[in-house]
Steps between C-alpha positions, in 0.01 A plus 500: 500500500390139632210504669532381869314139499739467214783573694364288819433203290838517376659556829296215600637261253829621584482345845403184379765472244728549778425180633492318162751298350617690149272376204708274229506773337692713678712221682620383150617866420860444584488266223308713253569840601797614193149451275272598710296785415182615624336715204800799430632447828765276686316268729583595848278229671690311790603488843823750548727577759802701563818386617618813722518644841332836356164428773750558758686791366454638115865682578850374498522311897769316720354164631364591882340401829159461513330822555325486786731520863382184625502300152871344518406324867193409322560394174883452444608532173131410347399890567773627291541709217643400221740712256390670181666689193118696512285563235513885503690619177776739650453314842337762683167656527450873442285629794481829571523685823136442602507127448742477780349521788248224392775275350631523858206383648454231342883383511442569855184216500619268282325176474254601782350763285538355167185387342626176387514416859145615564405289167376812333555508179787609305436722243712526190773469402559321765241172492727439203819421663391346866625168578204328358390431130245655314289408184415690188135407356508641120228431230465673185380842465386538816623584892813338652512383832736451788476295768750508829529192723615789801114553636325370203534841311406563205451760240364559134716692232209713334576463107459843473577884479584598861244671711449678786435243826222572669677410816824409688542149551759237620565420135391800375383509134713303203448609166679318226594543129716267237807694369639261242545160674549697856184548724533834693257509819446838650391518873343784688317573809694228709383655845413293771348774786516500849658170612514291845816476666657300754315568832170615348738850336351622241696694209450614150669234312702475195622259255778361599711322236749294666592372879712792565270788499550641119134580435261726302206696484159523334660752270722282363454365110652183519591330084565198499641320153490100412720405226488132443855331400573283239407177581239563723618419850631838643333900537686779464332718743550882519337747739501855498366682794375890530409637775615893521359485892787321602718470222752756361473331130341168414693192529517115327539151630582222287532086559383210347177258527576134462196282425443172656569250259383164714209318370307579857547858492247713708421682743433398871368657801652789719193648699692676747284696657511237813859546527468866561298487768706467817667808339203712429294397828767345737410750748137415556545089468504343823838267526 
């Protein structure tokens, strides 16, 4: 294992890159990328992005009203949901019987109690597919990082033989691994504790991995595999999540990461934590 100033110094370089144009280097990948190797290994460095409605639902959906009661008179059409063929190979996820009454709860809160609306962070898989890009920092021989727009997340891929986190986190722990030309990331402890709600509520919270309430737990293993196309400019990404607390058998998720090929790719800012705060504290601001 990393020690921790390692990891904070790295974490803090990941916020600043997040703000940084893309070196030449990476913005002339596009151009380079069918050659591009970094040591044995594809070169994954650039700014990717889905093109997908899985942050709203990973299953099969009908286009809808916003969520909320009030959010047609509010927002018109702007607040609603688009349609999606989902991500979730056989379209449906396998909870069990316990998972339920959770599932519910959240499907019963959506929006209001999702933590992209309280700009916590995401967790994984799920930073992956949200509506903003993200950028892949790769060197040779040593850790990868990612680096989220949503929040200014971040986290490191230990190069290594996966461990045993110390402790649940947001992000949990990523542990990563070259098999052939795909990098396989494995991702435990994703846990983010007891969480604030809505009116000061507070609730042990979960990972929730899209808009509509599909979540998991901190028991859940969550694989991820990048497998770098020919030519450069598209990921094939597959994710295969086990969690036997909620799940009856694990299940995968599959899409496609397209990088950004213009010449002033990068990242900008989404600090959202000032957005979220008429929803977290409305109730004690003075109007």
């Amino acid at each position: 294992m990393r020690g921790l100033k390692h990891m904070a110094a790295v974490a803090t370089a990941a916020v600043a890159l997040a703000t940084l144009p893309a070196s030449p280097a990476l913005a002339d990948n596009h151009a380079s990328a069918e050659m591009d190797r970094i040591g044995d290994h594809p070169n994954l460095n650039g700014v990717w992005q889905v093109m997908n409605s899985a942050n709203w639902n990973v299953e099969p959906h009908s286009a809808g009203p916003n969520p909320l009661e009030a959010g047609d008179r509010l927002l018109g059409a702007i607040g609603a949901v688009p349609a999606g063929l989902g991500v979730v190979e056989g379209g449906e996820i396998p909870y069990n019987d316990a998972a339920q009454e959770r599932l519910q709860y959240n499907r019963d809160n959506v929006i209001n109690y999702d933590p992209e609306a309280a700009c916590y962070l995401p967790g994984i898989p799920r930073a992956t597919y949200m509506p903003h890009p993200f950028q892949i920092v790769q060197g040779d021989g040593d850790d990868i990082l990612m680096v989220y727009e949503y929040a200014s997340a971040n986290r490191v891929i230990n190069m290594e033989e996966v461990g045993i986190p110390p402790i649940d986190t947001w992000m949990g722990t990523s542990y990563g691994e070259w098999d052939g030309d795909t990098l396989v990331v494995t991702t435990l402890a994703q846990g983010p504790g007891l969480v604030k709600l809505p009116a000061g509520e507070m609730v042990e919270g979960v990972t929730w991995i899209d808009r509509a309430g599909n979540y998991i737990t901190n028991n859940a293993t969550v694989t991820e595999r990048f497998t770098l196309r020919e030519g450069g400019n598209h990921i094939d990404y597959h994710v295969t999540i086990e969690d036997p607390s909620i799940l009856t058998e694990p299940y995968e998720m599959e899409m496609v990461l397209y990088r950004h090929v213009e010449d002033n790719a990068q990242l900008l800012e989404f600090k959202c934590v000032p957005f979220s705060e008429r929803l977290l504290y409305g109730d004690l601001i003075e109007e």
